[in-house]
GROMACS .gro file of C-alpha atoms in nm:
model
  438
    1UNK     CA    1  20.216   9.804  26.636
    2UNK     CA    2  19.931  10.071  26.557
    3UNK     CA    3  19.709  10.141  26.926
    4UNK     CA    4  19.396  10.120  26.721
    5UNK     CA    5  19.482   9.723  26.680
    6UNK     CA    6  19.656   9.696  26.993
    7UNK     CA    7  19.197   9.709  27.054
    8UNK     CA    8  19.107   9.521  26.831
    9UNK     CA    9  19.355   9.186  26.937
   10UNK     CA   10  19.148   9.268  27.331
   11UNK     CA   11  18.890   9.298  27.139
   12UNK     CA   12  18.884   8.983  26.921
   13UNK     CA   13  19.074   8.788  27.246
   14UNK     CA   14  18.680   8.860  27.439
   15UNK     CA   15  18.481   8.809  27.088
   16UNK     CA   16  18.125   8.707  27.271
   17UNK     CA   17  18.178   8.980  27.526
   18UNK     CA   18  18.229   9.266  27.290
   19UNK     CA   19  17.947   9.077  27.018
   20UNK     CA   20  17.702   9.091  27.303
   21UNK     CA   21  17.777   9.437  27.453
   22UNK     CA   22  17.809   9.549  26.978
   23UNK     CA   23  17.481   9.455  26.942
   24UNK     CA   24  17.288   9.637  27.187
   25UNK     CA   25  17.431   9.960  27.068
   26UNK     CA   26  17.321   9.774  26.781
   27UNK     CA   27  16.963   9.783  26.864
   28UNK     CA   28  16.966  10.122  26.958
   29UNK     CA   29  17.099  10.248  26.731
   30UNK     CA   30  16.864  10.065  26.383
   31UNK     CA   31  16.575  10.150  26.587
   32UNK     CA   32  16.662  10.571  26.589
   33UNK     CA   33  16.797  10.498  26.182
   34UNK     CA   34  16.437  10.398  26.148
   35UNK     CA   35  16.215  10.662  26.252
   36UNK     CA   36  16.432  10.913  26.122
   37UNK     CA   37  16.386  10.737  25.795
   38UNK     CA   38  16.018  10.617  25.829
   39UNK     CA   39  15.902  10.931  25.869
   40UNK     CA   40  16.144  11.161  25.676
   41UNK     CA   41  15.977  10.911  25.377
   42UNK     CA   42  15.638  10.981  25.475
   43UNK     CA   43  15.651  11.264  25.527
   44UNK     CA   44  15.765  11.332  25.188
   45UNK     CA   45  15.543  11.112  25.003
   46UNK     CA   46  15.149  11.236  25.195
   47UNK     CA   47  15.335  11.636  25.119
   48UNK     CA   48  15.369  11.438  24.754
   49UNK     CA   49  15.087  11.187  24.673
   50UNK     CA   50  14.849  11.559  24.554
   51UNK     CA   51  15.045  11.677  24.303
   52UNK     CA   52  14.887  11.762  24.030
   53UNK     CA   53  14.629  11.930  24.195
   54UNK     CA   54  14.549  12.200  24.467
   55UNK     CA   55  14.293  12.215  24.636
   56UNK     CA   56  14.004  12.054  24.689
   57UNK     CA   57  13.657  12.051  24.686
   58UNK     CA   58  13.391  11.871  24.870
   59UNK     CA   59  13.083  11.793  25.155
   60UNK     CA   60  13.113  12.054  25.441
   61UNK     CA   61  13.038  11.762  25.709
   62UNK     CA   62  13.314  11.587  25.859
   63UNK     CA   63  13.699  11.806  25.910
   64UNK     CA   64  13.902  11.858  25.626
   65UNK     CA   65  14.183  11.610  25.723
   66UNK     CA   66  13.906  11.387  25.692
   67UNK     CA   67  13.817  11.489  25.318
   68UNK     CA   68  14.195  11.531  25.221
   69UNK     CA   69  14.181  11.084  25.381
   70UNK     CA   70  13.969  11.033  25.190
   71UNK     CA   71  13.949  11.167  24.891
   72UNK     CA   72  14.333  11.198  24.893
   73UNK     CA   73  14.474  10.836  25.052
   74UNK     CA   74  14.137  10.578  25.025
   75UNK     CA   75  14.194  10.569  25.361
   76UNK     CA   76  13.852  10.635  25.517
   77UNK     CA   77  13.504  10.725  25.367
   78UNK     CA   78  13.324  10.965  25.300
   79UNK     CA   79  13.116  11.248  25.474
   80UNK     CA   80  12.924  11.419  25.247
   81UNK     CA   81  12.806  11.480  24.944
   82UNK     CA   82  12.742  11.793  24.743
   83UNK     CA   83  12.511  11.879  24.467
   84UNK     CA   84  12.721  11.816  24.032
   85UNK     CA   85  12.624  12.169  23.996
   86UNK     CA   86  12.948  12.268  24.227
   87UNK     CA   87  13.184  12.100  23.931
   88UNK     CA   88  12.978  12.235  23.732
   89UNK     CA   89  13.100  12.638  23.791
   90UNK     CA   90  13.470  12.522  23.880
   91UNK     CA   91  13.433  12.322  23.538
   92UNK     CA   92  13.288  12.591  23.317
   93UNK     CA   93  13.091  12.810  23.568
   94UNK     CA   94  13.113  13.122  23.724
   95UNK     CA   95  13.507  12.937  23.899
   96UNK     CA   96  13.595  12.877  23.535
   97UNK     CA   97  13.875  13.129  23.479
   98UNK     CA   98  14.085  13.076  23.788
   99UNK     CA   99  14.115  12.699  23.722
  100UNK     CA  100  14.312  12.525  23.567
  101UNK     CA  101  14.176  12.186  23.567
  102UNK     CA  102  13.885  12.005  23.773
  103UNK     CA  103  13.832  11.591  23.788
  104UNK     CA  104  13.464  11.518  23.954
  105UNK     CA  105  13.554  11.214  24.193
  106UNK     CA  106  13.276  10.951  24.290
  107UNK     CA  107  13.326  10.797  24.644
  108UNK     CA  108  13.144  10.447  24.843
  109UNK     CA  109  13.209  10.172  24.679
  110UNK     CA  110  13.476   9.853  24.652
  111UNK     CA  111  13.565   9.496  24.518
  112UNK     CA  112  13.842   9.250  24.728
  113UNK     CA  113  13.870   9.528  24.985
  114UNK     CA  114  14.072   9.775  24.769
  115UNK     CA  115  13.855  10.167  24.711
  116UNK     CA  116  13.627  10.209  24.414
  117UNK     CA  117  13.733  10.591  24.275
  118UNK     CA  118  13.415  10.694  24.011
  119UNK     CA  119  13.561  11.010  23.771
  120UNK     CA  120  13.659  11.041  23.436
  121UNK     CA  121  13.934  11.055  23.141
  122UNK     CA  122  14.095  11.311  23.167
  123UNK     CA  123  14.212  11.211  23.600
  124UNK     CA  124  14.489  11.074  23.398
  125UNK     CA  125  14.558  11.318  23.128
  126UNK     CA  126  14.520  11.624  23.397
  127UNK     CA  127  14.750  11.552  23.595
  128UNK     CA  128  15.110  11.423  23.720
  129UNK     CA  129  15.175  11.195  23.998
  130UNK     CA  130  15.536  11.280  24.184
  131UNK     CA  131  15.644  11.544  24.018
  132UNK     CA  132  15.573  11.620  23.648
  133UNK     CA  133  15.535  11.292  23.527
  134UNK     CA  134  15.278  11.163  23.369
  135UNK     CA  135  15.084  10.860  23.363
  136UNK     CA  136  15.120  10.543  23.180
  137UNK     CA  137  14.925  10.177  23.155
  138UNK     CA  138  15.085   9.878  23.151
  139UNK     CA  139  15.058   9.705  22.768
  140UNK     CA  140  14.775   9.682  22.585
  141UNK     CA  141  14.625   9.876  22.846
  142UNK     CA  142  14.399  10.239  22.757
  143UNK     CA  143  14.247  10.520  22.954
  144UNK     CA  144  13.859  10.420  22.954
  145UNK     CA  145  13.600  10.681  22.781
  146UNK     CA  146  13.363  10.885  22.858
  147UNK     CA  147  13.124  10.716  22.534
  148UNK     CA  148  13.224  10.348  22.780
  149UNK     CA  149  13.009  10.364  23.052
  150UNK     CA  150  13.154  10.109  23.287
  151UNK     CA  151  13.496  10.011  23.150
  152UNK     CA  152  13.767  10.080  23.457
  153UNK     CA  153  14.098  10.179  23.510
  154UNK     CA  154  14.274   9.983  23.855
  155UNK     CA  155  14.592  10.060  23.941
  156UNK     CA  156  14.932   9.838  23.982
  157UNK     CA  157  14.845   9.668  24.366
  158UNK     CA  158  14.516   9.606  24.293
  159UNK     CA  159  14.612   9.402  23.932
  160UNK     CA  160  14.914   9.247  24.172
  161UNK     CA  161  14.727   9.118  24.490
  162UNK     CA  162  14.347   9.078  24.281
  163UNK     CA  163  14.484   8.928  24.020
  164UNK     CA  164  14.320   9.168  23.835
  165UNK     CA  165  14.463   9.169  23.411
  166UNK     CA  166  14.295   9.343  23.070
  167UNK     CA  167  14.007   9.197  22.998
  168UNK     CA  168  13.840   9.107  23.290
  169UNK     CA  169  13.552   9.225  23.428
  170UNK     CA  170  13.417   9.283  23.883
  171UNK     CA  171  13.077   9.365  24.065
  172UNK     CA  172  13.180   9.680  24.200
  173UNK     CA  173  13.086   9.627  24.631
  174UNK     CA  174  12.834   9.898  24.788
  175UNK     CA  175  13.004  10.038  25.049
  176UNK     CA  176  13.376  10.102  25.217
  177UNK     CA  177  13.635   9.887  25.150
  178UNK     CA  178  13.539   9.526  25.463
  179UNK     CA  179  13.219   9.792  25.515
  180UNK     CA  180  13.147   9.708  25.142
  181UNK     CA  181  12.675   9.565  25.115
  182UNK     CA  182  12.500   9.428  24.888
  183UNK     CA  183  12.687   9.384  24.535
  184UNK     CA  184  12.577   9.581  24.211
  185UNK     CA  185  12.488   9.300  23.969
  186UNK     CA  186  12.645   9.581  23.640
  187UNK     CA  187  13.006   9.415  23.574
  188UNK     CA  188  13.264   9.650  23.479
  189UNK     CA  189  13.520   9.533  23.206
  190UNK     CA  190  13.930   9.611  23.276
  191UNK     CA  191  14.027   9.838  23.002
  192UNK     CA  192  14.421   9.904  23.171
  193UNK     CA  193  14.639   9.923  23.435
  194UNK     CA  194  14.795  10.204  23.594
  195UNK     CA  195  15.186  10.121  23.589
  196UNK     CA  196  15.343  10.164  23.966
  197UNK     CA  197  15.339  10.523  24.089
  198UNK     CA  198  15.408  10.471  24.397
  199UNK     CA  199  15.129  10.712  24.512
  200UNK     CA  200  14.765  10.588  24.680
  201UNK     CA  201  14.728  10.576  24.278
  202UNK     CA  202  14.839  10.230  24.279
  203UNK     CA  203  14.530  10.074  24.540
  204UNK     CA  204  14.229  10.225  24.376
  205UNK     CA  205  13.986  10.090  24.122
  206UNK     CA  206  13.917  10.395  23.841
  207UNK     CA  207  13.578  10.340  23.780
  208UNK     CA  208  13.377  10.573  23.437
  209UNK     CA  209  13.190  10.804  23.696
  210UNK     CA  210  12.855  10.788  23.380
  211UNK     CA  211  12.860  10.338  23.517
  212UNK     CA  212  12.854  10.516  23.833
  213UNK     CA  213  12.607  10.693  23.815
  214UNK     CA  214  12.353  10.435  23.671
  215UNK     CA  215  12.434  10.152  23.879
  216UNK     CA  216  12.277  10.376  24.233
  217UNK     CA  217  12.011  10.452  23.917
  218UNK     CA  218  11.963  10.097  23.916
  219UNK     CA  219  11.932  10.084  24.241
  220UNK     CA  220  11.721  10.383  24.296
  221UNK     CA  221  11.449  10.214  24.011
  222UNK     CA  222  11.433   9.871  24.262
  223UNK     CA  223  11.400   9.998  24.540
  224UNK     CA  224  11.112  10.236  24.409
  225UNK     CA  225  10.946   9.918  24.240
  226UNK     CA  226  10.958   9.727  24.620
  227UNK     CA  227  10.833   9.989  24.768
  228UNK     CA  228  10.476   9.994  24.559
  229UNK     CA  229  10.471   9.571  24.569
  230UNK     CA  230  10.271   9.654  24.955
  231UNK     CA  231  10.042   9.944  24.830
  232UNK     CA  232   9.769   9.852  24.686
  233UNK     CA  233   9.772   9.754  24.270
  234UNK     CA  234   9.528  10.092  24.191
  235UNK     CA  235   9.802  10.301  24.365
  236UNK     CA  236  10.025  10.093  24.330
  237UNK     CA  237   9.971  10.134  23.910
  238UNK     CA  238   9.934  10.525  23.930
  239UNK     CA  239  10.332  10.527  24.174
  240UNK     CA  240  10.508  10.361  23.915
  241UNK     CA  241  10.405  10.566  23.661
  242UNK     CA  242  10.508  10.910  23.860
  243UNK     CA  243  10.883  10.778  23.942
  244UNK     CA  244  10.900  10.658  23.534
  245UNK     CA  245  10.797  10.952  23.392
  246UNK     CA  246  10.989  11.224  23.747
  247UNK     CA  247  11.327  10.964  23.841
  248UNK     CA  248  11.522  10.977  23.516
  249UNK     CA  249  11.475  11.358  23.469
  250UNK     CA  250  11.548  11.377  23.874
  251UNK     CA  251  11.841  11.191  23.922
  252UNK     CA  252  12.037  11.433  23.650
  253UNK     CA  253  11.936  11.756  23.797
  254UNK     CA  254  12.111  11.524  24.147
  255UNK     CA  255  12.339  11.397  24.088
  256UNK     CA  256  12.613  11.415  24.363
  257UNK     CA  257  12.939  11.401  24.427
  258UNK     CA  258  13.212  11.340  24.699
  259UNK     CA  259  13.468  11.618  24.546
  260UNK     CA  260  13.575  11.812  24.231
  261UNK     CA  261  14.035  11.799  24.298
  262UNK     CA  262  14.133  12.113  24.137
  263UNK     CA  263  14.414  12.240  23.965
  264UNK     CA  264  14.428  12.621  23.991
  265UNK     CA  265  14.509  12.850  23.749
  266UNK     CA  266  14.825  13.087  23.816
  267UNK     CA  267  14.810  13.290  23.589
  268UNK     CA  268  14.676  13.572  23.762
  269UNK     CA  269  14.813  13.484  24.124
  270UNK     CA  270  14.595  13.669  24.310
  271UNK     CA  271  14.297  13.512  24.141
  272UNK     CA  272  14.392  13.180  24.281
  273UNK     CA  273  14.445  13.233  24.610
  274UNK     CA  274  14.144  13.355  24.672
  275UNK     CA  275  13.911  13.078  24.451
  276UNK     CA  276  13.950  12.912  24.777
  277UNK     CA  277  13.730  13.147  25.006
  278UNK     CA  278  13.537  13.279  24.734
  279UNK     CA  279  13.375  12.873  24.669
  280UNK     CA  280  13.430  12.752  24.991
  281UNK     CA  281  13.072  13.041  25.060
  282UNK     CA  282  12.833  12.844  24.890
  283UNK     CA  283  12.620  12.637  25.090
  284UNK     CA  284  12.740  12.325  25.248
  285UNK     CA  285  13.058  12.307  25.029
  286UNK     CA  286  13.425  12.356  25.217
  287UNK     CA  287  13.719  12.417  24.979
  288UNK     CA  288  14.033  12.248  25.149
  289UNK     CA  289  14.445  12.261  25.076
  290UNK     CA  290  14.573  11.918  24.994
  291UNK     CA  291  14.992  11.963  25.133
  292UNK     CA  292  14.864  12.285  25.480
  293UNK     CA  293  14.642  11.966  25.604
  294UNK     CA  294  14.944  11.690  25.530
  295UNK     CA  295  15.130  11.962  25.687
  296UNK     CA  296  14.983  12.032  26.048
  297UNK     CA  297  14.917  11.653  26.090
  298UNK     CA  298  15.285  11.638  26.058
  299UNK     CA  299  15.381  11.861  26.241
  300UNK     CA  300  15.080  11.800  26.503
  301UNK     CA  301  15.047  11.436  26.544
  302UNK     CA  302  15.294  11.278  26.400
  303UNK     CA  303  15.565  11.529  26.525
  304UNK     CA  304  15.482  11.459  26.901
  305UNK     CA  305  15.527  11.133  26.838
  306UNK     CA  306  15.837  11.103  26.567
  307UNK     CA  307  15.987  11.332  26.917
  308UNK     CA  308  15.831  11.088  27.187
  309UNK     CA  309  15.988  10.772  26.937
  310UNK     CA  310  16.341  10.952  26.929
  311UNK     CA  311  16.392  11.009  27.308
  312UNK     CA  312  16.328  10.632  27.402
  313UNK     CA  313  16.547  10.533  27.113
  314UNK     CA  314  16.818  10.705  27.207
  315UNK     CA  315  16.725  10.625  27.549
  316UNK     CA  316  16.811  10.330  27.391
  317UNK     CA  317  17.190  10.407  27.258
  318UNK     CA  318  17.272  10.557  27.661
  319UNK     CA  319  17.202  10.221  27.809
  320UNK     CA  320  17.393  10.013  27.546
  321UNK     CA  321  17.615  10.201  27.615
  322UNK     CA  322  17.645  10.242  28.015
  323UNK     CA  323  17.612   9.834  27.950
  324UNK     CA  324  17.970   9.823  27.646
  325UNK     CA  325  18.078  10.041  28.029
  326UNK     CA  326  17.979   9.822  28.214
  327UNK     CA  327  18.182   9.543  28.003
  328UNK     CA  328  18.483   9.659  27.990
  329UNK     CA  329  18.518   9.793  28.323
  330UNK     CA  330  18.411   9.467  28.370
  331UNK     CA  331  18.704   9.310  28.173
  332UNK     CA  332  18.950   9.567  28.351
  333UNK     CA  333  19.094   9.303  28.649
  334UNK     CA  334  19.135   9.031  28.430
  335UNK     CA  335  19.312   9.244  28.171
  336UNK     CA  336  19.581   9.417  28.441
  337UNK     CA  337  19.871   9.214  28.412
  338UNK     CA  338  19.856   9.220  28.037
  339UNK     CA  339  19.840   9.546  28.128
  340UNK     CA  340  20.130   9.638  28.316
  341UNK     CA  341  20.350   9.401  28.094
  342UNK     CA  342  20.281   9.684  27.824
  343UNK     CA  343  20.375   9.938  28.051
  344UNK     CA  344  20.696   9.739  28.152
  345UNK     CA  345  20.754   9.755  27.837
  346UNK     CA  346  20.746  10.097  27.765
  347UNK     CA  347  20.426  10.204  27.676
  348UNK     CA  348  20.312  10.547  27.898
  349UNK     CA  349  20.019  10.544  28.093
  350UNK     CA  350  19.770  10.814  27.866
  351UNK     CA  351  19.886  10.476  27.589
  352UNK     CA  352  19.711  10.202  27.835
  353UNK     CA  353  19.461  10.504  27.851
  354UNK     CA  354  19.408  10.613  27.507
  355UNK     CA  355  19.386  10.154  27.399
  356UNK     CA  356  19.086  10.113  27.677
  357UNK     CA  357  18.917  10.442  27.496
  358UNK     CA  358  19.039  10.325  27.155
  359UNK     CA  359  18.870   9.978  27.220
  360UNK     CA  360  18.516  10.200  27.355
  361UNK     CA  361  18.452  10.397  27.021
  362UNK     CA  362  18.538  10.093  26.817
  363UNK     CA  363  18.345   9.855  26.964
  364UNK     CA  364  18.001  10.133  26.945
  365UNK     CA  365  18.129  10.239  26.592
  366UNK     CA  366  18.123   9.897  26.398
  367UNK     CA  367  17.793   9.864  26.646
  368UNK     CA  368  17.633  10.134  26.465
  369UNK     CA  369  17.744  10.076  26.173
  370UNK     CA  370  17.532   9.704  26.235
  371UNK     CA  371  17.302   9.860  26.346
  372UNK     CA  372  17.224  10.095  26.081
  373UNK     CA  373  17.200   9.857  25.788
  374UNK     CA  374  17.006   9.645  25.984
  375UNK     CA  375  16.711   9.945  26.015
  376UNK     CA  376  16.819  10.011  25.645
  377UNK     CA  377  16.697   9.599  25.643
  378UNK     CA  378  16.414   9.646  25.854
  379UNK     CA  379  16.281   9.965  25.617
  380UNK     CA  380  16.358   9.729  25.356
  381UNK     CA  381  16.264   9.457  25.443
  382UNK     CA  382  15.843   9.543  25.556
  383UNK     CA  383  15.847   9.831  25.290
  384UNK     CA  384  15.615   9.604  25.015
  385UNK     CA  385  15.354   9.587  25.450
  386UNK     CA  386  15.416   9.953  25.470
  387UNK     CA  387  15.315   9.989  25.039
  388UNK     CA  388  15.026   9.830  25.108
  389UNK     CA  389  14.850   9.910  25.369
  390UNK     CA  390  14.960  10.299  25.288
  391UNK     CA  391  15.052  10.392  24.950
  392UNK     CA  392  15.318  10.499  25.037
  393UNK     CA  393  15.655  10.326  24.846
  394UNK     CA  394  15.983  10.290  25.053
  395UNK     CA  395  16.331  10.163  24.948
  396UNK     CA  396  16.571  10.017  25.254
  397UNK     CA  397  16.845  10.229  25.049
  398UNK     CA  398  16.633  10.562  25.187
  399UNK     CA  399  16.903  10.725  25.382
  400UNK     CA  400  16.861  11.090  25.526
  401UNK     CA  401  17.112  11.371  25.613
  402UNK     CA  402  17.069  11.346  26.006
  403UNK     CA  403  17.184  11.039  25.984
  404UNK     CA  404  17.510  11.158  26.014
  405UNK     CA  405  17.506  11.295  26.316
  406UNK     CA  406  17.492  10.873  26.426
  407UNK     CA  407  17.868  10.939  26.378
  408UNK     CA  408  17.993  11.184  26.647
  409UNK     CA  409  17.739  11.098  26.808
  410UNK     CA  410  17.880  10.729  26.827
  411UNK     CA  411  18.200  10.858  26.896
  412UNK     CA  412  18.114  11.115  27.189
  413UNK     CA  413  17.906  10.859  27.349
  414UNK     CA  414  18.178  10.609  27.320
  415UNK     CA  415  18.448  10.859  27.441
  416UNK     CA  416  18.220  10.927  27.806
  417UNK     CA  417  18.122  10.569  27.901
  418UNK     CA  418  18.441  10.432  27.834
  419UNK     CA  419  18.644  10.688  27.984
  420UNK     CA  420  18.629  10.534  28.418
  421UNK     CA  421  18.778  10.217  28.303
  422UNK     CA  422  19.063  10.433  28.021
  423UNK     CA  423  19.114  10.590  28.378
  424UNK     CA  424  19.179  10.257  28.610
  425UNK     CA  425  19.437  10.168  28.349
  426UNK     CA  426  19.561  10.470  28.364
  427UNK     CA  427  19.639  10.413  28.707
  428UNK     CA  428  19.731  10.105  28.731
  429UNK     CA  429  19.989   9.962  29.009
  430UNK     CA  430  20.265   9.806  28.775
  431UNK     CA  431  20.481   9.639  29.017
  432UNK     CA  432  20.186   9.506  29.188
  433UNK     CA  433  20.024   9.337  28.950
  434UNK     CA  434  20.277   9.188  28.819
  435UNK     CA  435  20.374   9.086  29.143
  436UNK     CA  436  20.023   8.958  29.177
  437UNK     CA  437  20.060   8.799  28.864
  438UNK     CA  438  19.722   8.905  28.783
   0.00000   0.00000   0.00000
């Protein structure tokens, strides 16, 4: 009979203890797998989420990472605004020769807890996501038009969670996420639902930027009207007249943006590389390269977190390995007679020792295999929650090549922890064990 079958029979004989030992090993391996896969997938997805544009121009208030988190991932409210002239300079002004596409965005409203992003239709025409995939709309949907200020497009997650569809209307709430304030009376009509992209855009509501500006112009007019009512009748009349004449021109000249998403023209590499420095010289403006900021985030904070988690996970596996050694060691006193009979039937000392080592390796590999399945199963189970909260899409089948290291690692660990019980089996006194019947 092959040695591995003898080892397997021994494991079956102690089924409950063996199962518990393997399960403790599986928990440690599952944690290692979860840490490796989640970090890898998040890193890849975050780095690819801003594809389609390679530079963001925004307010100098706040740091570069804040601008990326608010503009690319919609995870926090933006800080500060920039003049509309910045977009004009990038689109068809002094920097136009270095720019392939420039898309203005305004972020500052929400609906049902989802961010409202005001932009132009070209955002879904000029840009691509996850490489070179074009944005597509669900059946009967389309992009909003420039000449229809109160049309909107929503992401797949918003449509599913908020129960919205093409033809529905909604009102924008002032403020970001759950921090929203008053509700604007104007209604936007949904004309398209984006197909799932696996990017933060699935959690976004995109409206025509012209309609967004009209909302704020209406607020300014109402505010001016309210202030005027507190003045005397004669002074109120003069103030109202002044506002009627100057407000539209004032708003047109001072349109504000949260940021401009820029896809550089790499025909002239030197000029494209110099563009961030050139634009960054404008007062109150900063240029950010999203890929660089995300890389800093992962290599700095998140990279350290991954290291700490991996250390704890490996320690759990080592502790499980020690538990495996204790389990087999404690069983040796019950198996002295069994070992003595094997020796009496002609088994060599090395053969008995190999059986114990194989038992340790089988338990370790069995627990490890279950742990890999458990780890990926947990990833799949929580993928929906992760996607809803972050817009990052992960799958239970997201394997990482480094996971293959687990196989030789578990074999080495099992050999080390199984050596002491195997040595006891090797030194078993056959005559004494047979005489005592133990």
